[in-house]
CSV table of C-alpha atoms in Angstrom, one decimal:
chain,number,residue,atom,x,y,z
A,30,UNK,CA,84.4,104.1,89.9
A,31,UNK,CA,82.6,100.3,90.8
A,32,UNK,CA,85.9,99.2,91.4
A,33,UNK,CA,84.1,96.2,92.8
A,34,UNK,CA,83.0,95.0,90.0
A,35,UNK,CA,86.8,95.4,88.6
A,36,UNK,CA,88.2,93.5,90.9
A,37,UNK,CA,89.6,95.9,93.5
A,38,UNK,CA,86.4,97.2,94.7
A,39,UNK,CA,88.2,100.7,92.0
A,40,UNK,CA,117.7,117.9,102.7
A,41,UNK,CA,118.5,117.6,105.0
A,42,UNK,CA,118.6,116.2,108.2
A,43,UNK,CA,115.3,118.8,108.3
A,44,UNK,CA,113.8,115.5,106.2
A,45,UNK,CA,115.2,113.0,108.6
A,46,UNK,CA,114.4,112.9,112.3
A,47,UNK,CA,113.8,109.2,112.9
A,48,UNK,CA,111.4,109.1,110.2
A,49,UNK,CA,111.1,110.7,106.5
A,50,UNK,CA,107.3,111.7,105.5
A,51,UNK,CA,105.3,114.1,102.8
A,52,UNK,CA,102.3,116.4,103.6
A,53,UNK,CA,99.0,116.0,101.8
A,54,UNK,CA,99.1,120.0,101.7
A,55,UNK,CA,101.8,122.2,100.6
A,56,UNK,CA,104.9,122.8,102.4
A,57,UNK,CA,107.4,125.9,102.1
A,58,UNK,CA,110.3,126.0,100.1
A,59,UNK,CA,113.7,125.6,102.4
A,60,UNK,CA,116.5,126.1,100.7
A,61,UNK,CA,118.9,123.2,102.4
A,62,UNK,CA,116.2,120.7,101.0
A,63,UNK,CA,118.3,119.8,97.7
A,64,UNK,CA,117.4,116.6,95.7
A,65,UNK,CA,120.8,115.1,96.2
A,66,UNK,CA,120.4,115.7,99.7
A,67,UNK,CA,117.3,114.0,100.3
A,68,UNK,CA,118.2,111.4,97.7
A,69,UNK,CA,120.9,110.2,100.3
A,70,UNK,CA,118.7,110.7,103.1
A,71,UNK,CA,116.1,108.1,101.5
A,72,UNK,CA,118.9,105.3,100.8
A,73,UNK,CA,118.7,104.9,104.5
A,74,UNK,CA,115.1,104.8,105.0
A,75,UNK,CA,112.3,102.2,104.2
A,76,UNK,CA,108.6,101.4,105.5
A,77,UNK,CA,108.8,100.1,109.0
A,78,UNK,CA,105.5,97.9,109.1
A,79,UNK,CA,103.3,98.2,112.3
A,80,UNK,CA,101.0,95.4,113.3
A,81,UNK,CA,97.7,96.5,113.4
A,82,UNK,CA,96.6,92.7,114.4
A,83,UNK,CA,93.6,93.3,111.5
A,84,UNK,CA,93.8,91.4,108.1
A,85,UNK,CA,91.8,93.9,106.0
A,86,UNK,CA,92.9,96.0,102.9
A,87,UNK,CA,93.1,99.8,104.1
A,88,UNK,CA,92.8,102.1,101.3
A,89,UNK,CA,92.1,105.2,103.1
A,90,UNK,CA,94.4,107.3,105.1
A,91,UNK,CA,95.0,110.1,106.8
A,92,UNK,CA,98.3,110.9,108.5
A,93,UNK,CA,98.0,113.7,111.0
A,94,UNK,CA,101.7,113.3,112.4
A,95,UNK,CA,104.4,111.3,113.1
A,96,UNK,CA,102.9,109.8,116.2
A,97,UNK,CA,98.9,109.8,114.9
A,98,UNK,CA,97.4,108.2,111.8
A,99,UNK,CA,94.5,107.0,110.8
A,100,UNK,CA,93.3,103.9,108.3
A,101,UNK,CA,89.9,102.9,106.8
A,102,UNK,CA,89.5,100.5,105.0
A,103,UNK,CA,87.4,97.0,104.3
A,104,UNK,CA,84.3,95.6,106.0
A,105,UNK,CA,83.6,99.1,107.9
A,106,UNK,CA,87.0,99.0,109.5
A,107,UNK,CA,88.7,102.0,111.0
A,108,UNK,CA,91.8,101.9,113.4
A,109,UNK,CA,93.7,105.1,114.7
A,110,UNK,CA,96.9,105.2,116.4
A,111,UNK,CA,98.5,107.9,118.8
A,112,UNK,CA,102.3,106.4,119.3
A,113,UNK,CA,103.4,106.3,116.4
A,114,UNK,CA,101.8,103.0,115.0
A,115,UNK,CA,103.2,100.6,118.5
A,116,UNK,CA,99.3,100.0,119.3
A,117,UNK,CA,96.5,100.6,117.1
A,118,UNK,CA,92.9,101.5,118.4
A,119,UNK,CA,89.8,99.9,116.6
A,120,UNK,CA,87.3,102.7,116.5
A,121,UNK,CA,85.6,101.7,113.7
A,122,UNK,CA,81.7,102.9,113.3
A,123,UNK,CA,79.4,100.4,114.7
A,124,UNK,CA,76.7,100.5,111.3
A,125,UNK,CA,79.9,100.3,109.0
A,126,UNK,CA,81.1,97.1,110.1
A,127,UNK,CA,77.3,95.3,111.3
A,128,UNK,CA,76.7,96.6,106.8
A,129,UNK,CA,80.5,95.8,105.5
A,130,UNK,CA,80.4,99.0,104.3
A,131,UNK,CA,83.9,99.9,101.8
A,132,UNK,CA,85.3,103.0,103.8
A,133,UNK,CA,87.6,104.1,101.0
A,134,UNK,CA,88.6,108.0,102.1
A,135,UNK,CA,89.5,109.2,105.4
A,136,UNK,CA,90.0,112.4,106.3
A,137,UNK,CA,91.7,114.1,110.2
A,138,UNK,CA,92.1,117.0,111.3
A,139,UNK,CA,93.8,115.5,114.5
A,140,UNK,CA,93.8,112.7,117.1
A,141,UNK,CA,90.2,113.0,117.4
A,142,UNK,CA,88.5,115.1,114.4
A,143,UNK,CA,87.7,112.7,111.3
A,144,UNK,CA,85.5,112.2,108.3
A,145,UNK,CA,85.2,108.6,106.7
A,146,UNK,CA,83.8,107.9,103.3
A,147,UNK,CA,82.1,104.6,101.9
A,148,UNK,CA,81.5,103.7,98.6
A,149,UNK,CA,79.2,101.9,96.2
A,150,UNK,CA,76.1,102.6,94.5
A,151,UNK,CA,73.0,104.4,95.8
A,152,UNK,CA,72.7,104.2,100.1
A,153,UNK,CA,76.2,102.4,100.2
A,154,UNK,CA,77.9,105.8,99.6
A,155,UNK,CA,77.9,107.5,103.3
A,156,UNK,CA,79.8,109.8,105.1
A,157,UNK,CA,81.0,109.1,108.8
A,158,UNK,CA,82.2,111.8,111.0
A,159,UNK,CA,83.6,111.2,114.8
A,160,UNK,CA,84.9,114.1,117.3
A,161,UNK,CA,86.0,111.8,120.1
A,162,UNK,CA,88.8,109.7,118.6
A,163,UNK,CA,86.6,106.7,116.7
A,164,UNK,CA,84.6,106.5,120.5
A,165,UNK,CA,80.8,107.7,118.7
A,166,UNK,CA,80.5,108.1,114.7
A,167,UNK,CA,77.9,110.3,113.5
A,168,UNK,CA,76.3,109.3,109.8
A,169,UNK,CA,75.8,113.0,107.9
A,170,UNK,CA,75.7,111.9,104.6
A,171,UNK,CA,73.6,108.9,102.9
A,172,UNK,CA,73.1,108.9,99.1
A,173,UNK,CA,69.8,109.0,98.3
A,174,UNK,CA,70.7,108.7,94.5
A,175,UNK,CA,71.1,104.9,92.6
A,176,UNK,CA,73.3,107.1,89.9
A,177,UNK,CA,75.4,108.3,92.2
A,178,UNK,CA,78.6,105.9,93.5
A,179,UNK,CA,81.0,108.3,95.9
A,180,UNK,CA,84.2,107.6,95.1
A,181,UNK,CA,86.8,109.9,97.2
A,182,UNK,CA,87.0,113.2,99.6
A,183,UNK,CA,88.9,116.0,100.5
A,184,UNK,CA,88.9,118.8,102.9
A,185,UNK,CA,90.6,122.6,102.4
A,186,UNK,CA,90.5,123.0,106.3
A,187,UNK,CA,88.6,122.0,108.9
A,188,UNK,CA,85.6,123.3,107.6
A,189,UNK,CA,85.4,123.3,104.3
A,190,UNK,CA,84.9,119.9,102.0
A,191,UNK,CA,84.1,118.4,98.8
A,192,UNK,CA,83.2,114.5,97.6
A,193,UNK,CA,83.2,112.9,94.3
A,194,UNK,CA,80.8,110.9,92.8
A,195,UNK,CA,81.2,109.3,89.1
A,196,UNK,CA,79.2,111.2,86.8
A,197,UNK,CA,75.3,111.4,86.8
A,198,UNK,CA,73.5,112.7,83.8
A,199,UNK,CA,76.7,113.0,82.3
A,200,UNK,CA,78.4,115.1,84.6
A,201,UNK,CA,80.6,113.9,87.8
A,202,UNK,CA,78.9,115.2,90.9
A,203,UNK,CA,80.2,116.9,94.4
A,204,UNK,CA,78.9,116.9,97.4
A,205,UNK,CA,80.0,120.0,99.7
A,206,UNK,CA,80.5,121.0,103.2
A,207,UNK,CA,81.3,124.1,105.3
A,208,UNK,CA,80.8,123.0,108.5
A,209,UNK,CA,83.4,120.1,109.0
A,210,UNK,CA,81.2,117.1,107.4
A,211,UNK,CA,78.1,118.1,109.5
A,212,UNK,CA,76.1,118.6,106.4
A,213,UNK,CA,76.3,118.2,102.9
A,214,UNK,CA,74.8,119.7,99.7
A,215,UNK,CA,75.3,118.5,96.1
A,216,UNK,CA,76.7,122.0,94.0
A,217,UNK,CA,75.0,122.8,90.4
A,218,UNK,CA,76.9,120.9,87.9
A,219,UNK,CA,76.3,124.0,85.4
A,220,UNK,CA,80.5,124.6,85.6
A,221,UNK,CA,81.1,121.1,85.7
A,222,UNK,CA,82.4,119.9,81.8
A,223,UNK,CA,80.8,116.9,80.3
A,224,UNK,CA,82.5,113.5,81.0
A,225,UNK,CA,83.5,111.1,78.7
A,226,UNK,CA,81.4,107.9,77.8
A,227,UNK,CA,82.6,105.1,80.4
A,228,UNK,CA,84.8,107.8,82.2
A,229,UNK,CA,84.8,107.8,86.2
A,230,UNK,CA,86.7,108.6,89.2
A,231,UNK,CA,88.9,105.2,91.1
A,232,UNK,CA,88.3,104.6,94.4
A,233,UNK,CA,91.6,102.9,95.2
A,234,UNK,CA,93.8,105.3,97.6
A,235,UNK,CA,91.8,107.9,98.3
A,236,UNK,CA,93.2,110.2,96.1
A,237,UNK,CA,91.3,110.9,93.4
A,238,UNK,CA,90.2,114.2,94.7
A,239,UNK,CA,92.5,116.2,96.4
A,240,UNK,CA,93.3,120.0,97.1
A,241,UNK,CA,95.8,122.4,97.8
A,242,UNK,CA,95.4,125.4,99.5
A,243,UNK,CA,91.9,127.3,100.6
A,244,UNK,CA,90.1,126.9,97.0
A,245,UNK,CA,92.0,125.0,94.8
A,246,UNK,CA,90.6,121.1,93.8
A,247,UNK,CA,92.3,118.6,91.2
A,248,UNK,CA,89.8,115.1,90.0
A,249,UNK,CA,91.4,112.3,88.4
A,250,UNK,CA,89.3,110.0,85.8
A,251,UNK,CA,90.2,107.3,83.8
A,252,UNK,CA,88.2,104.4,82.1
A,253,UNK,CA,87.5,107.0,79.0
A,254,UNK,CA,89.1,107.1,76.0
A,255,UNK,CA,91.5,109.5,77.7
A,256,UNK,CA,92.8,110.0,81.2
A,257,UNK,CA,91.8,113.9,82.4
A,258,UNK,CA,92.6,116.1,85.3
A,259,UNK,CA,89.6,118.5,86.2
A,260,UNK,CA,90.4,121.5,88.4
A,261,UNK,CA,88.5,124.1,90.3
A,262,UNK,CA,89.7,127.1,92.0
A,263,UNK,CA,86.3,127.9,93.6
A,264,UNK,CA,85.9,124.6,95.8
A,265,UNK,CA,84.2,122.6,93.3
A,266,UNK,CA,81.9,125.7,91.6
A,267,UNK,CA,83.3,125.7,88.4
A,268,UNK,CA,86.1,123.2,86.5
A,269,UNK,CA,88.4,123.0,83.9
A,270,UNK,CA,90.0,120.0,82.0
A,271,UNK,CA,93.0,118.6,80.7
A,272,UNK,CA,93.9,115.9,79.4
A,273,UNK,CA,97.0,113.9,81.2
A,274,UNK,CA,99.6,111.8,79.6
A,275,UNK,CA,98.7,108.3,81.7
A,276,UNK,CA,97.0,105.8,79.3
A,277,UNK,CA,93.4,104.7,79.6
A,278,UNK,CA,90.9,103.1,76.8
A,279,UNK,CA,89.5,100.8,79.6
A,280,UNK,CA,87.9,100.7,82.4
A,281,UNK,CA,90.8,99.0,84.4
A,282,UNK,CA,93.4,102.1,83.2
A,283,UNK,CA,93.8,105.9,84.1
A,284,UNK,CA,95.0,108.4,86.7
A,285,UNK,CA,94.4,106.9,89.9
A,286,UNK,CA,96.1,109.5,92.5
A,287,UNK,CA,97.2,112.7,92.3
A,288,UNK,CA,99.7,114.7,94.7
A,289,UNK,CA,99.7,119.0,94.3
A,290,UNK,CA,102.3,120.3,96.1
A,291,UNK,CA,100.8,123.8,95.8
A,292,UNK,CA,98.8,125.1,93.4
A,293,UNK,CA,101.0,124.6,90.7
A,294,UNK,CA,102.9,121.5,90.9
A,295,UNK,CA,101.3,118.1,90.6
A,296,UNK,CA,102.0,114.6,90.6
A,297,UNK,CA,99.4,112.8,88.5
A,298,UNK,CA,99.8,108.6,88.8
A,299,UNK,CA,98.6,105.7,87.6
A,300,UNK,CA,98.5,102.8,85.0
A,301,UNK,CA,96.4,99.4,84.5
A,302,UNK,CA,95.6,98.1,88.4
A,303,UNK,CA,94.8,94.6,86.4
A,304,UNK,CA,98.3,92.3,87.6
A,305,UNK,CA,100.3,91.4,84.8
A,306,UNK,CA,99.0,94.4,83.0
A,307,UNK,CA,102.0,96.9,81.6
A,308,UNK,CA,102.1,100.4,82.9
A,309,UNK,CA,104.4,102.2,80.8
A,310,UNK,CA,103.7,105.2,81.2
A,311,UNK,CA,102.7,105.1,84.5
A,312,UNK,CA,103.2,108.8,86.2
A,313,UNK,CA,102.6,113.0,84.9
A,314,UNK,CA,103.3,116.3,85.9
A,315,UNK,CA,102.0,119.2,85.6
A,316,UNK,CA,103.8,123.3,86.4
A,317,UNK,CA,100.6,125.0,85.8
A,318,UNK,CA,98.4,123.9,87.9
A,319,UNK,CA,96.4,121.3,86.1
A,320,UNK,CA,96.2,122.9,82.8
A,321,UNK,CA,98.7,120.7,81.0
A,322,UNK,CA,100.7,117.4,81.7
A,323,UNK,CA,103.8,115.8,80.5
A,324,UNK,CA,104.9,112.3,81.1
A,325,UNK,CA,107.7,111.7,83.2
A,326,UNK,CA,111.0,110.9,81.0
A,327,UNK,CA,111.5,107.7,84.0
A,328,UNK,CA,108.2,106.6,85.3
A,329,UNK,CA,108.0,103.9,88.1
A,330,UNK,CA,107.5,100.3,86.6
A,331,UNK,CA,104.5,99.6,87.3
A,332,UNK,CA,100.8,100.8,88.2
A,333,UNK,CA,100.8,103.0,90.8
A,334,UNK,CA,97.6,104.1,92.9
A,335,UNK,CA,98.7,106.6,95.8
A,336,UNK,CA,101.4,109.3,95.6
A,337,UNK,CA,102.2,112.1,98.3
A,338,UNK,CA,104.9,114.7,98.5
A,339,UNK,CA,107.8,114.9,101.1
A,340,UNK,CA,107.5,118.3,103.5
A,341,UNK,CA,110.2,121.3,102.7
A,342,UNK,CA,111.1,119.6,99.3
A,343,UNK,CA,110.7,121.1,96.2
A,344,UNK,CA,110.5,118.1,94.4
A,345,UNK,CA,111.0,114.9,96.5
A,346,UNK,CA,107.1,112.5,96.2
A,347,UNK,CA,107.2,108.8,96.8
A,348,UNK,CA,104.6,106.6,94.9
A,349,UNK,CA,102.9,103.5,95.6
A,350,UNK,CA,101.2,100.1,94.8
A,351,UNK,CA,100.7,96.8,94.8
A,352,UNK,CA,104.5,95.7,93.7
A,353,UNK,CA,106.5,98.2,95.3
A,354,UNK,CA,107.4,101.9,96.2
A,355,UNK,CA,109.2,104.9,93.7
A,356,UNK,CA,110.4,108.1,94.5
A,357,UNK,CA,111.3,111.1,92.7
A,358,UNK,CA,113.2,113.8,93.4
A,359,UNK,CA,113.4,116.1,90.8
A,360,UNK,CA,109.6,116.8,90.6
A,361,UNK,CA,108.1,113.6,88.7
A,362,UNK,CA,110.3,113.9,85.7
A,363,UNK,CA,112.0,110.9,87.0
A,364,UNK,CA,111.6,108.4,89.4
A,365,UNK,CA,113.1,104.6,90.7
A,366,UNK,CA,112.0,102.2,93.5
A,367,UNK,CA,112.5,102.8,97.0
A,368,UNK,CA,112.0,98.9,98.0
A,369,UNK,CA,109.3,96.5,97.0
A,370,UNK,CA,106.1,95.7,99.0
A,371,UNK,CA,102.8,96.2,98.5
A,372,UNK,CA,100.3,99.4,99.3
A,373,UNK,CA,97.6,101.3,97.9
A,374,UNK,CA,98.2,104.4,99.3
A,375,UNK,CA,100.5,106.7,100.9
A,376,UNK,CA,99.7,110.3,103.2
A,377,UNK,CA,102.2,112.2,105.2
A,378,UNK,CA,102.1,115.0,107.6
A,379,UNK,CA,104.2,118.6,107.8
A,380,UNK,CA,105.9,117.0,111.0
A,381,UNK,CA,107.8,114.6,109.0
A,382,UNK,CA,105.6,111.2,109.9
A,383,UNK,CA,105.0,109.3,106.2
A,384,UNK,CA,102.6,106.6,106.3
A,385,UNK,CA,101.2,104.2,104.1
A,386,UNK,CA,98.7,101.8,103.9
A,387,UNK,CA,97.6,98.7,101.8
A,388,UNK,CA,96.1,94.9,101.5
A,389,UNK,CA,95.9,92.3,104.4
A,390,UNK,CA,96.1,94.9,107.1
A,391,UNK,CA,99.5,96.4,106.5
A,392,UNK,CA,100.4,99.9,107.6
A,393,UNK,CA,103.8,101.2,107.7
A,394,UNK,CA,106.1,104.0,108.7
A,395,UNK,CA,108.6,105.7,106.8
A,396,UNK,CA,111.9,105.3,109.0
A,397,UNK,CA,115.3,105.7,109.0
A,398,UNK,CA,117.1,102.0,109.1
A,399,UNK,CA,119.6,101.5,112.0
């Protein structure tokens, strides 16, 4: 969505070795990761903020493990770090800053492999790719459309890729890759269901397009008269919709992140980003993959724009935003605050590292407190 013009430019001890974290991709099942187990586990842990000496907002990020993350995020600013968040590297592309481009949506596949998305309307929307750690940036992507404003990306592995663009002729529109962000192609939108007037994706965390698995894709809208969840299970070729439980009717309200665990579990979040603005029913879930949603009985406070799952949980997430942090751990039925502090979004890696990332160049790790 032109967030810009809105305002916001739109267990165990398994769990706990020196840092608690979630994976952006399914985890298995272990059966020592109980909720009451984790729950006391994360009454000891909170976000351990790293300087990154920058004074930016991130909104992207991609947390590869507990010692290497990276964040993109205003004026074409990209910073990766390899120790655990102690020094932070600014690689960020040389054309992105020189432009101020918004990099939104980041995407690693390891201390050196990453894909970086900008938005806005027409040529604004690029994508970035590097293969030596931030060192050279290679543009593969710029939109040639004025319709088209990229909002978010997501990869299934480390070849294959979609992006997001609000809808054009009616339709939202993805951009694909099989080749690691080397080229792109936009698909047919002949599978793709008709959106709703005024309804478009948020650029706010990242998260608005997300997978799970090797085919499986989940978009989040808002702005419409309804909030929807459209899913693919052939990378982007065909979609189906459901409406989700999150409030919209304006631009400013809707489903701003989602989280799937695997293909059938999902964390849908959200609310009205405007400050002041009640979020009541701020957070879904969905069992079936997408196809339906139910509110959760406890929903965090307030709007909520990023959302990630903890690794070898079956149903431990945290949430974030601008006024604090939530966490569930019976699936998304219910949730309460972690601490306060602002962010706008939060990734995590298999390893156990949790990261988020927010306004004013903070970053933080999830840690356990001595």
């Amino acid at each position: 969505m032109r967030l810009l013009e809105l305002g916001i430019g739109m267990c165990a001890a398994a769990l706990v070795v020196g840092v608690l974290a979630a994976p952006a991709q399914a985890a298995p099942d272990r059966p020592d990761a109980d909720p009451a187990a984790v729950a006391q586990d994360l009454r000891g842990a909170g976000w351990a903020l790293k300087d990154t000496g920058k004074d930016v907002r991130f909104r992207g990020l991609a947390a590869v493990s507990r010692s290497t993350a990276w964040v993109a995020g205003s004026k074409g600013t990209v910073l990766r770090t390899v120790d655990g968040g102690r020094s932070w590297r600014d690689v960020s592309p040389p054309g992105a800053v020189a432009e101020g481009l918004e990099l939104r949506d980041i995407e690693a596949f390891d201390a050196r492999r990453a894909v970086a998305l900008s938005i806005g309307e027409g040529e604004a929307s690029r994508v970035l790719r590097t293969e030596d750690g931030g060192a050279t940036w290679t543009e593969t992507f710029r939109n040639p459309d004025p319709r088209a404003f990229y909002d978010c990306l997501t990869f299934f592995d480390a070849r294959h890729g979609l992006a997001m663009s609000d809808p054009v002729d009616g339709k939202f529109r993805i951009l694909a890759t099989d080749d690691g962000g080397r080229n792109w192609r936009v698909l047919p939108d002949t599978g793709m269901p008709e959106a709703l007037p005024g309804e478009a994706g948020f650029a706010a965390s990242g998260q608005c397009l997300v997978g799970s698995g090797p085919r499986d894709v989940w978009l989040a809208t808002g702005g419409g008269a309804r909030a929807r969840v459209l899913h693919s299970a052939d990378r982007g070729l065909t979609w189906r919709v459901a409406e989700s439980t999150v409030p919209a009717g304006d631009p400013a309200r809707g489903v701003f992140a989602l989280a799937f665990r695997d293909r059938t579990r999902g964390l849908a979040v959200g609310g009205d980003y405007r400050t002041g603005e009640a979020s009541p029913q701020a957070a879904a879930l969905s069992a079936d993959g997408g196809r339906t949603w139910r509110q959760a009985s406890a929903p965090p406070p307030a709007y909520r724009s990023g959302a990630a799952w903890f690794p070898y949980s079956r149903g431990t997430a945290l949430a974030v935003g601008p006024t604090g942090t939530d966490v569930t751990t019976d699936g998304g039925r219910s949730w309460r605050s972690l601490e306060a502090g602002s962010f706008d979004t939060v990734d995590c890696a298999a390893d156990s590292g949790c990261w988020a990332a927010g306004e004013k160049g903070r970053v933080a790790r999830l840690e356990r407190r001595r």
